[in-house]
Amino acid sequence: MTVRAVLSPIATAAGRRRELLSTLGAVDGPDVGTVTDIFDTLRPAAPDFSAALDVALDTDGGVLVATGEPMFDSRLAAAVGAPQFLVAAGEQDHLQLQQVSGQLVRVGRIPRGIALMDGSHGGSALEAEGEAIAFTELDRLDNADPSTPVVGPEVFERNLIIQARSASAHIVLPEGDDDRILTAAHQLLAKKVCDLTILGDPSGIAARGHELGLDLSGATLTDPTKGDDLERFAAEFAELRRAKGVTLDEARETMKDISYYATMMIHLGLADGMVSGAAHTTAHTIRPSFQIIKTVPEASIVSSIFLMVMDGVLWAFGDCAVNPDPTPAQLAEIAVVSAKTAAQFGIDPRVAMLSYSTGSSGSGADVEAVAEAVSLAHSAAPDLSIDGPLQFDAAVVESVGQKKLPGSTVAGHANVFVFPDLNSGNITYKAVQRTADALAVGPILQGLNKPVNDLSRGATVADIVNTVAITAIQAGN
């Protein structure tokens, strides 16, 4: 049972919150459902959006009396797919209702209507601001068509945690000397997202965790430079690299490197995935994977996608982190594997192969390379919805897409975007992230036999938590 409506008390009604709740309580019942006061649930802290969203999504039906800040409440209503009603006390609130309604309309969040504390429907001035409904008629909300929830950053992150938790994965974090890693580990353990092994000096990690006020008791702390596993790992690595002339002594030294040690844990089934890179380069993070885990049989390269999350929009961008100048065959492979990865996170993939030209409107070697990649991708995955070459506007704006590439099922509706090279991809994802207030989750590496994901050295704690959750989900698929 979902939230039936989000009620946002404004003007005079906001000052009569206790009376509002009492009135709602009088009509509480099977027709109305439960009445939840967001302030009562979240006290003493003022509600931030994530906390408010948790309350809304944990509410067992009924109505949610929200904060009274209309923009905040409209965003909350959109996130849970419930209609928003502005709560007015009566005619005296008409002017403020006009102002608030106008603000919501301008940002595309039109309230369903008005709930009235006094009287049944009020005068025509209030009626003009939207459907008016008296509290005695709240059972009518059963007939309000629910909206599709808007996938914003908070909704996405919450769903990510839930999906990761169900995977029951074990993730290794090699960089135990980084405070961000330890703080993220504390949060992951508190949310029961996955099992964790943290590499480093166990006593040093425990002491630093205590200094930071963190609870790391649920993690396994392992010193990669000593112990029986080091010898076992070295013997396995020497065997894997025997054709390259690697000796056992050389393997012992190599296994003392945190990235190699963690990757060998995955190879031998002691962990399901790895997240690293907060203090190391991408090459240092993924090079051991090529030597130990290796790629899946159908992959010739490792590539990446970023999940770009904005209110109402969930897109995947590839490849923005690994391959500088992919060939047409590699672009085709990136397109196919990016669609598969995107599908793991709730995207029904419609793949646009991007270029500076749409269809046959332009020419040049770069356009021809994308066109060839589209043809190869169609051959490799004939059931995949993919098209190109497409300019970005033709890929996302329906009127532009149908004008430039009429009849295309992708043009104007794309949600997976494959960039022709690393230069354009990396620039674009960062531009969207910084100017559109987007949450960029990734890079998510693709093509390896087991999940290994790289962090930016500027990663925040939230970035690390999200990447570990992504890795756990990949391990469970």
Short mmCIF file of C-alpha atoms in Angstrom, two decimals:
data_model
loop_
_atom_site.label_atom_id
_atom_site.label_comp_id
_atom_site.label_asym_id
_atom_site.label_seq_id
_atom_site.Cartn_x
_atom_site.Cartn_y
_atom_site.Cartn_z
CA MET A 1 0.00 0.00 0.00
CA THR A 2 1.54 3.31 -1.02
CA VAL A 3 1.11 6.86 0.28
CA ARG A 4 -2.34 8.03 -0.83
CA ALA A 5 -1.52 11.74 -0.70
CA VAL A 6 1.06 14.21 0.54
CA LEU A 7 -0.59 17.12 2.36
CA SER A 8 1.35 20.38 2.50
CA PRO A 9 -0.13 22.86 5.02
CA ILE A 10 0.46 26.49 4.03
CA ALA A 11 -0.43 29.95 5.30
CA THR A 12 -2.99 29.85 8.13
CA ALA A 13 -3.14 26.05 8.04
CA ALA A 14 0.60 25.80 8.76
CA GLY A 15 0.06 27.54 12.09
CA ARG A 16 -2.76 25.15 12.95
CA ARG A 17 -0.80 21.93 12.48
CA ARG A 18 -1.99 20.35 15.73
CA GLU A 19 -5.60 21.11 14.85
CA LEU A 20 -4.97 19.75 11.35
CA LEU A 21 -3.69 16.45 12.72
CA SER A 22 -6.60 16.25 15.15
CA THR A 23 -9.08 16.80 12.31
CA LEU A 24 -7.38 14.16 10.19
CA GLY A 25 -7.41 11.79 13.13
CA ALA A 26 -11.15 12.16 13.40
CA VAL A 27 -11.55 10.77 9.88
CA ASP A 28 -8.76 8.20 10.23
CA GLY A 29 -10.05 4.79 9.22
CA PRO A 30 -10.14 2.18 6.47
CA ASP A 31 -11.21 4.74 3.85
CA VAL A 32 -8.39 7.13 4.72
CA GLY A 33 -5.69 4.90 6.07
CA THR A 34 -3.09 5.97 8.58
CA VAL A 35 -2.09 9.59 9.11
CA THR A 36 1.66 10.18 9.43
CA ASP A 37 3.13 13.47 10.64
CA ILE A 38 6.58 13.87 9.15
CA PHE A 39 7.67 16.19 11.96
CA ASP A 40 6.55 13.80 14.68
CA THR A 41 8.49 10.98 13.03
CA LEU A 42 11.70 12.93 12.42
CA ARG A 43 11.96 15.02 15.60
CA PRO A 44 14.18 16.50 16.93
CA ALA A 45 16.03 16.98 13.64
CA ALA A 46 14.65 19.17 10.89
CA PRO A 47 13.87 16.85 7.97
CA ASP A 48 16.35 16.61 5.14
CA PHE A 49 15.08 15.10 1.93
CA SER A 50 16.64 11.66 2.40
CA ALA A 51 15.18 11.35 5.90
CA ALA A 52 11.78 12.56 4.72
CA LEU A 53 11.87 10.09 1.82
CA ASP A 54 12.55 7.23 4.23
CA VAL A 55 9.49 8.22 6.25
CA ALA A 56 7.32 8.46 3.14
CA LEU A 57 8.42 5.15 1.68
CA ASP A 58 8.03 3.39 5.04
CA THR A 59 4.50 4.77 5.52
CA ASP A 60 1.89 2.04 5.21
CA GLY A 61 -0.61 3.87 3.06
CA GLY A 62 -2.82 6.71 4.21
CA VAL A 63 -1.82 10.36 4.06
CA LEU A 64 1.46 12.02 4.90
CA VAL A 65 1.32 15.46 6.51
CA ALA A 66 4.50 16.94 5.11
CA THR A 67 6.72 19.88 6.06
CA GLY A 68 4.62 22.75 4.74
CA GLU A 69 7.46 23.90 2.49
CA PRO A 70 5.66 23.42 -0.84
CA MET A 71 8.70 22.88 -3.08
CA PHE A 72 10.17 20.31 -0.66
CA ASP A 73 6.80 18.59 -0.32
CA SER A 74 6.15 18.53 -4.07
CA ARG A 75 9.50 16.87 -4.64
CA LEU A 76 8.66 14.32 -1.96
CA ALA A 77 5.26 13.62 -3.52
CA ALA A 78 6.87 13.13 -6.93
CA ALA A 79 9.45 10.74 -5.47
CA VAL A 80 6.81 8.44 -3.99
CA GLY A 81 4.31 8.82 -6.86
CA ALA A 82 1.57 10.39 -4.72
CA PRO A 83 -0.60 13.44 -5.44
CA GLN A 84 0.23 16.63 -3.54
CA PHE A 85 -2.57 18.63 -1.96
CA LEU A 86 -1.98 22.09 -0.56
CA VAL A 87 -3.77 22.44 2.76
CA ALA A 88 -5.58 25.76 3.26
CA ALA A 89 -7.63 26.87 6.24
CA GLY A 90 -10.13 28.85 4.14
CA GLU A 91 -10.70 31.90 1.95
CA GLN A 92 -8.18 33.95 3.93
CA ASP A 93 -5.40 31.82 2.37
CA HIS A 94 -6.38 32.55 -1.22
CA LEU A 95 -3.55 35.00 -2.00
CA GLN A 96 -0.82 32.73 -0.64
CA LEU A 97 -2.37 29.77 -2.45
CA GLN A 98 -2.06 31.67 -5.72
CA GLN A 99 1.62 32.43 -5.04
CA VAL A 100 2.48 28.88 -4.00
CA SER A 101 0.57 27.29 -6.89
CA GLY A 102 2.33 29.59 -9.32
CA GLN A 103 5.76 28.61 -7.97
CA LEU A 104 4.96 24.90 -8.32
CA VAL A 105 3.55 25.30 -11.83
CA ARG A 106 6.70 27.12 -12.96
CA VAL A 107 8.89 24.16 -11.97
CA GLY A 108 6.51 21.63 -13.52
CA ARG A 109 5.16 20.23 -10.24
CA ILE A 110 1.48 21.07 -10.40
CA PRO A 111 -0.38 20.19 -7.17
CA ARG A 112 -3.37 17.87 -7.51
CA GLY A 113 -5.54 20.35 -5.62
CA ILE A 114 -6.46 21.83 -2.26
CA ALA A 115 -7.55 20.16 0.97
CA LEU A 116 -9.69 22.44 3.13
CA MET A 117 -9.64 22.54 6.91
CA ASP A 118 -12.76 24.71 7.23
CA GLY A 119 -15.95 24.13 5.24
CA SER A 120 -16.59 21.69 2.46
CA HIS A 121 -15.26 23.39 -0.65
CA GLY A 122 -14.89 27.09 0.05
CA GLY A 123 -15.58 29.83 -2.47
CA SER A 124 -14.94 30.02 -6.16
CA ALA A 125 -11.61 31.77 -5.61
CA LEU A 126 -10.22 28.68 -3.92
CA GLU A 127 -11.85 26.37 -6.45
CA ALA A 128 -9.95 28.20 -9.21
CA GLU A 129 -6.61 27.08 -7.75
CA GLY A 130 -7.37 23.38 -8.31
CA GLU A 131 -9.58 20.53 -7.17
CA ALA A 132 -10.77 21.27 -3.63
CA ILE A 133 -11.50 18.42 -1.25
CA ALA A 134 -12.76 18.47 2.34
CA PHE A 135 -11.21 16.23 4.95
CA THR A 136 -14.54 14.46 5.29
CA GLU A 137 -14.08 13.37 1.68
CA LEU A 138 -10.56 11.97 1.98
CA ASP A 139 -11.79 8.57 0.88
CA ARG A 140 -11.96 10.11 -2.61
CA LEU A 141 -8.18 9.98 -2.68
CA ASP A 142 -8.51 6.28 -3.49
CA ASN A 143 -9.60 7.44 -6.94
CA ALA A 144 -6.61 9.73 -7.44
CA ASP A 145 -4.46 8.27 -10.17
CA PRO A 146 -1.01 7.52 -8.75
CA SER A 147 1.93 9.02 -10.57
CA THR A 148 5.05 7.19 -11.65
CA PRO A 149 7.65 7.93 -8.96
CA VAL A 150 10.36 10.34 -10.06
CA VAL A 151 13.83 8.78 -9.90
CA GLY A 152 15.98 11.44 -8.27
CA PRO A 153 19.39 10.99 -6.61
CA GLU A 154 17.97 10.13 -3.18
CA VAL A 155 15.48 7.62 -4.58
CA PHE A 156 18.18 6.03 -6.73
CA GLU A 157 20.64 5.74 -3.83
CA ARG A 158 17.97 4.25 -1.57
CA ASN A 159 17.00 1.66 -4.20
CA LEU A 160 20.67 0.94 -4.82
CA ILE A 161 21.22 0.10 -1.15
CA ILE A 162 18.15 -2.16 -1.05
CA GLN A 163 19.22 -4.00 -4.21
CA ALA A 164 22.80 -4.39 -2.96
CA ARG A 165 21.63 -5.70 0.41
CA SER A 166 19.68 -8.47 -1.31
CA ALA A 167 22.82 -9.57 -3.20
CA SER A 168 24.57 -10.66 0.05
CA ALA A 169 27.99 -9.95 -1.45
CA HIS A 170 31.43 -9.74 0.15
CA ILE A 171 33.48 -6.75 -1.04
CA VAL A 172 37.15 -6.07 -0.35
CA LEU A 173 38.42 -2.51 0.19
CA PRO A 174 42.22 -2.44 -0.19
CA GLU A 175 42.80 1.16 0.94
CA GLY A 176 42.38 0.84 4.69
CA ASP A 177 44.66 3.81 5.35
CA ASP A 178 42.17 6.28 3.83
CA ASP A 179 39.68 7.93 6.21
CA ARG A 180 37.05 8.13 3.47
CA ILE A 181 37.19 4.37 3.00
CA LEU A 182 36.80 3.78 6.73
CA THR A 183 33.89 6.21 7.00
CA ALA A 184 32.18 4.61 4.02
CA ALA A 185 32.77 1.17 5.55
CA HIS A 186 31.08 2.34 8.76
CA GLN A 187 28.01 3.47 6.78
CA LEU A 188 27.90 0.30 4.67
CA LEU A 189 28.06 -1.90 7.76
CA ALA A 190 25.41 0.17 9.56
CA LYS A 191 23.07 -0.25 6.56
CA LYS A 192 23.95 -3.95 6.26
CA VAL A 193 24.76 -3.48 2.57
CA CYS A 194 27.39 -6.20 2.30
CA ASP A 195 30.19 -8.01 4.10
CA LEU A 196 33.50 -6.17 4.04
CA THR A 197 37.19 -6.97 4.22
CA ILE A 198 39.48 -3.94 4.69
CA LEU A 199 43.19 -4.32 3.92
CA GLY A 200 45.89 -2.64 5.99
CA ASP A 201 47.37 -2.83 9.46
CA PRO A 202 44.47 -4.16 11.58
CA SER A 203 45.53 -2.40 14.79
CA GLY A 204 46.10 0.86 12.93
CA ILE A 205 42.71 0.65 11.18
CA ALA A 206 40.94 -0.13 14.47
CA ALA A 207 42.67 2.76 16.23
CA ARG A 208 41.90 5.24 13.47
CA GLY A 209 38.29 4.07 13.33
CA HIS A 210 37.99 4.69 17.07
CA GLU A 211 39.45 8.19 16.66
CA LEU A 212 36.86 8.95 13.97
CA GLY A 213 33.99 7.55 16.04
CA LEU A 214 33.38 4.70 13.60
CA ASP A 215 32.12 1.19 14.24
CA LEU A 216 34.16 -1.20 12.09
CA SER A 217 33.61 -4.25 14.25
CA GLY A 218 31.59 -5.93 11.53
CA ALA A 219 34.46 -5.82 9.01
CA THR A 220 37.33 -8.28 8.59
CA LEU A 221 40.63 -6.40 8.91
CA THR A 222 43.51 -8.10 7.08
CA ASP A 223 47.22 -7.33 6.78
CA PRO A 224 48.15 -8.12 3.14
CA THR A 225 51.89 -8.25 3.92
CA LYS A 226 51.86 -11.30 6.17
CA GLY A 227 50.00 -14.49 7.03
CA ASP A 228 49.32 -17.86 5.39
CA ASP A 229 47.20 -16.37 2.62
CA LEU A 230 50.15 -14.38 1.29
CA GLU A 231 52.08 -17.56 0.53
CA ARG A 232 49.04 -19.23 -1.02
CA PHE A 233 48.33 -16.17 -3.15
CA ALA A 234 51.94 -16.00 -4.30
CA ALA A 235 51.92 -19.64 -5.38
CA GLU A 236 48.69 -19.12 -7.33
CA PHE A 237 49.99 -15.98 -9.01
CA ALA A 238 53.27 -17.65 -9.96
CA GLU A 239 51.27 -20.46 -11.57
CA LEU A 240 49.00 -18.02 -13.45
CA ARG A 241 52.00 -16.07 -14.76
CA ARG A 242 54.37 -18.98 -15.28
CA ALA A 243 54.31 -18.47 -19.05
CA LYS A 244 55.53 -14.90 -18.43
CA GLY A 245 58.48 -16.17 -16.41
CA VAL A 246 57.27 -14.96 -12.99
CA THR A 247 59.11 -16.74 -10.13
CA LEU A 248 57.69 -17.54 -6.70
CA ASP A 249 59.89 -14.90 -5.06
CA GLU A 250 58.67 -12.29 -7.54
CA ALA A 251 55.10 -13.41 -6.94
CA ARG A 252 55.54 -12.95 -3.16
CA GLU A 253 56.59 -9.34 -3.66
CA THR A 254 53.78 -8.70 -6.12
CA MET A 255 51.17 -10.08 -3.72
CA LYS A 256 52.19 -7.55 -1.06
CA ASP A 257 50.66 -4.89 -3.31
CA ILE A 258 47.14 -4.21 -2.02
CA SER A 259 45.52 -4.26 -5.47
CA TYR A 260 47.07 -7.62 -6.37
CA TYR A 261 46.23 -9.09 -2.96
CA ALA A 262 42.60 -7.96 -3.16
CA THR A 263 42.23 -9.18 -6.74
CA MET A 264 43.58 -12.59 -5.76
CA MET A 265 40.98 -12.74 -2.98
CA ILE A 266 38.30 -12.39 -5.66
CA HIS A 267 39.96 -14.96 -7.93
CA LEU A 268 40.07 -17.53 -5.12
CA GLY A 269 36.49 -16.87 -3.97
CA LEU A 270 37.37 -15.10 -0.71
CA ALA A 271 35.57 -11.98 -1.89
CA ASP A 272 32.99 -11.25 -4.58
CA GLY A 273 34.30 -7.87 -5.75
CA MET A 274 36.72 -5.03 -5.09
CA VAL A 275 36.50 -1.24 -4.91
CA SER A 276 39.70 0.80 -4.94
CA GLY A 277 41.22 3.95 -6.41
CA ALA A 278 40.60 6.56 -3.69
CA ALA A 279 44.37 6.88 -3.30
CA HIS A 280 45.62 5.03 -6.39
CA THR A 281 45.46 5.43 -10.15
CA THR A 282 42.99 3.62 -12.37
CA ALA A 283 45.84 1.62 -13.88
CA HIS A 284 46.99 0.47 -10.44
CA THR A 285 43.44 -0.61 -9.60
CA ILE A 286 42.56 -2.57 -12.72
CA ARG A 287 45.93 -3.86 -14.02
CA PRO A 288 45.88 -6.89 -11.67
CA SER A 289 42.43 -7.78 -13.01
CA PHE A 290 43.83 -8.28 -16.52
CA GLN A 291 46.44 -10.68 -15.13
CA ILE A 292 44.33 -12.57 -12.59
CA ILE A 293 40.56 -12.24 -13.16
CA LYS A 294 40.69 -11.57 -16.91
CA THR A 295 37.81 -10.67 -19.19
CA VAL A 296 34.66 -12.65 -19.95
CA PRO A 297 34.94 -14.76 -23.13
CA GLU A 298 32.81 -12.40 -25.23
CA ALA A 299 34.76 -9.27 -24.21
CA SER A 300 37.93 -8.10 -25.92
CA ILE A 301 38.26 -4.96 -23.78
CA VAL A 302 37.32 -3.55 -20.40
CA SER A 303 35.11 -0.47 -20.61
CA SER A 304 32.99 1.63 -18.29
CA ILE A 305 29.71 3.43 -17.83
CA PHE A 306 28.55 6.19 -15.52
CA LEU A 307 24.97 6.20 -14.27
CA MET A 308 23.73 9.80 -14.44
CA VAL A 309 20.86 10.46 -12.06
CA MET A 310 18.68 13.58 -12.16
CA ASP A 311 15.08 14.20 -11.11
CA GLY A 312 13.02 12.08 -13.46
CA VAL A 313 16.00 10.96 -15.56
CA LEU A 314 18.28 7.93 -15.28
CA TRP A 315 20.86 7.67 -18.05
CA ALA A 316 24.00 5.64 -18.71
CA PHE A 317 27.09 7.18 -20.34
CA GLY A 318 29.84 4.99 -21.83
CA ASP A 319 32.79 4.85 -22.16
CA CYS A 320 33.91 7.88 -20.14
CA ALA A 321 36.84 6.44 -18.19
CA VAL A 322 38.90 3.72 -19.88
CA ASN A 323 39.37 3.59 -23.68
CA PRO A 324 40.84 6.74 -25.29
CA ASP A 325 40.16 5.99 -28.96
CA PRO A 326 38.07 2.83 -29.50
CA THR A 327 37.83 1.20 -32.91
CA PRO A 328 34.40 0.61 -34.51
CA ALA A 329 34.46 -2.98 -33.28
CA GLN A 330 35.29 -1.83 -29.77
CA LEU A 331 32.57 0.85 -29.89
CA ALA A 332 30.06 -1.82 -30.87
CA GLU A 333 31.18 -4.00 -27.98
CA ILE A 334 30.94 -1.04 -25.57
CA ALA A 335 27.39 -0.37 -26.78
CA VAL A 336 26.22 -3.96 -26.25
CA VAL A 337 27.82 -4.41 -22.83
CA SER A 338 26.69 -0.94 -21.67
CA ALA A 339 23.09 -1.89 -22.46
CA LYS A 340 23.46 -5.06 -20.38
CA THR A 341 24.98 -3.16 -17.45
CA ALA A 342 22.32 -0.45 -17.62
CA ALA A 343 19.60 -3.11 -17.50
CA GLN A 344 21.01 -4.33 -14.18
CA PHE A 345 20.08 -0.97 -12.67
CA GLY A 346 16.54 -0.59 -13.93
CA ILE A 347 17.11 0.98 -17.37
CA ASP A 348 15.23 -0.44 -20.34
CA PRO A 349 18.10 0.27 -22.74
CA ARG A 350 17.68 2.37 -25.85
CA VAL A 351 21.21 2.97 -27.07
CA ALA A 352 22.34 6.05 -29.00
CA MET A 353 25.72 5.91 -30.75
CA LEU A 354 26.73 9.55 -30.62
CA SER A 355 28.44 11.65 -33.27
CA TYR A 356 28.58 15.22 -34.56
CA SER A 357 26.22 14.09 -37.33
CA THR A 358 22.83 12.36 -37.37
CA GLY A 359 22.20 9.57 -39.86
CA SER A 360 23.69 10.38 -43.25
CA SER A 361 23.49 14.18 -42.84
CA GLY A 362 27.25 14.50 -42.42
CA SER A 363 30.39 12.78 -43.55
CA GLY A 364 33.92 12.13 -42.41
CA ALA A 365 35.99 9.33 -40.94
CA ASP A 366 34.63 9.81 -37.39
CA VAL A 367 31.01 9.59 -38.56
CA GLU A 368 31.74 6.56 -40.69
CA ALA A 369 33.39 4.84 -37.71
CA VAL A 370 30.23 5.31 -35.62
CA ALA A 371 28.04 4.08 -38.49
CA GLU A 372 30.18 0.97 -38.78
CA ALA A 373 29.95 0.46 -35.01
CA VAL A 374 26.14 0.62 -35.19
CA SER A 375 26.12 -2.05 -37.91
CA LEU A 376 28.43 -4.31 -35.91
CA ALA A 377 26.34 -3.84 -32.74
CA HIS A 378 23.17 -4.79 -34.64
CA SER A 379 24.87 -7.97 -35.83
CA ALA A 380 26.11 -8.84 -32.34
CA ALA A 381 22.81 -8.07 -30.58
CA PRO A 382 19.94 -7.96 -33.11
CA ASP A 383 17.29 -7.59 -30.41
CA LEU A 384 18.96 -4.52 -28.86
CA SER A 385 17.31 -1.16 -29.46
CA ILE A 386 20.25 0.83 -30.89
CA ASP A 387 20.68 3.55 -33.49
CA GLY A 388 23.13 6.11 -34.80
CA PRO A 389 25.03 8.07 -35.69
CA LEU A 390 23.01 10.50 -33.55
CA GLN A 391 23.70 13.99 -32.30
CA PHE A 392 22.89 14.41 -28.64
CA ASP A 393 19.83 16.60 -29.23
CA ALA A 394 18.46 14.11 -31.74
CA ALA A 395 19.00 11.36 -29.18
CA VAL A 396 17.05 13.00 -26.34
CA VAL A 397 14.52 15.45 -27.86
CA GLU A 398 11.68 13.63 -29.62
CA SER A 399 10.80 16.43 -32.04
CA VAL A 400 14.44 16.82 -33.09
CA GLY A 401 15.04 13.08 -33.29
CA GLN A 402 12.03 12.37 -35.48
CA LYS A 403 12.91 15.25 -37.78
CA LYS A 404 16.53 14.21 -38.21
CA LEU A 405 16.06 10.43 -38.12
CA PRO A 406 12.37 9.71 -38.82
CA GLY A 407 11.09 6.27 -37.89
CA SER A 408 13.88 5.59 -35.37
CA THR A 409 12.75 3.98 -32.11
CA VAL A 410 15.81 5.39 -30.34
CA ALA A 411 15.94 8.98 -31.61
CA GLY A 412 14.38 11.25 -29.01
CA HIS A 413 14.08 8.41 -26.49
CA ALA A 414 17.67 7.31 -25.79
CA ASN A 415 18.80 6.51 -22.26
CA VAL A 416 22.15 4.80 -22.92
CA PHE A 417 24.69 7.00 -24.70
CA VAL A 418 27.88 5.67 -26.26
CA PHE A 419 30.46 8.38 -26.93
CA PRO A 420 32.85 8.01 -29.86
CA ASP A 421 35.97 8.54 -27.73
CA LEU A 422 37.14 9.12 -24.16
CA ASN A 423 37.71 12.82 -24.75
CA SER A 424 34.08 13.59 -25.60
CA GLY A 425 32.67 11.17 -23.05
CA ASN A 426 34.68 12.37 -20.07
CA ILE A 427 34.04 16.04 -20.85
CA THR A 428 30.30 15.46 -21.23
CA TYR A 429 29.72 13.45 -18.06
CA LYS A 430 31.58 16.03 -15.97
CA ALA A 431 29.69 18.89 -17.64
CA VAL A 432 26.33 17.25 -16.88
CA GLN A 433 27.40 16.37 -13.36
CA ARG A 434 28.50 19.90 -12.49
CA THR A 435 25.91 21.98 -14.34
CA ALA A 436 22.74 19.88 -14.11
CA ASP A 437 23.18 18.90 -10.44
CA ALA A 438 23.37 15.27 -11.50
CA LEU A 439 24.54 12.37 -9.40
CA ALA A 440 27.27 10.58 -11.37
CA VAL A 441 27.73 7.00 -10.17
CA GLY A 442 30.82 5.31 -11.53
CA PRO A 443 32.89 4.50 -13.38
CA ILE A 444 31.32 1.05 -13.41
CA LEU A 445 33.78 -1.29 -15.11
CA GLN A 446 32.46 -3.82 -17.63
CA GLY A 447 33.86 -6.91 -19.27
CA LEU A 448 35.70 -8.53 -16.34
CA ASN A 449 34.90 -12.01 -15.05
CA LYS A 450 34.38 -10.60 -11.52
CA PRO A 451 33.44 -7.04 -10.52
CA VAL A 452 36.27 -4.60 -9.85
CA ASN A 453 35.44 -0.90 -9.73
CA ASP A 454 37.62 2.16 -9.68
CA LEU A 455 37.16 5.32 -7.61
CA SER A 456 38.21 8.82 -8.47
CA ARG A 457 40.98 10.03 -6.18
CA GLY A 458 38.61 12.90 -5.37
CA ALA A 459 35.82 10.48 -4.39
CA THR A 460 33.53 11.48 -1.55
CA VAL A 461 32.28 9.09 1.11
CA ALA A 462 28.91 8.97 -0.70
CA ASP A 463 30.70 8.07 -3.95
CA ILE A 464 32.43 5.18 -2.20
CA VAL A 465 29.20 3.90 -0.64
CA ASN A 466 27.44 4.01 -4.02
CA THR A 467 30.31 2.27 -5.82
CA VAL A 468 30.46 -0.52 -3.25
CA ALA A 469 26.69 -0.97 -3.60
CA ILE A 470 27.06 -1.11 -7.40
CA THR A 471 29.83 -3.71 -7.07
CA ALA A 472 27.71 -5.83 -4.75
CA ILE A 473 24.84 -5.76 -7.26
CA GLN A 474 27.18 -6.76 -10.08
CA ALA A 475 28.47 -9.64 -7.95
CA GLY A 476 24.93 -10.86 -7.37
CA ASN A 477 23.98 -10.91 -11.06
#
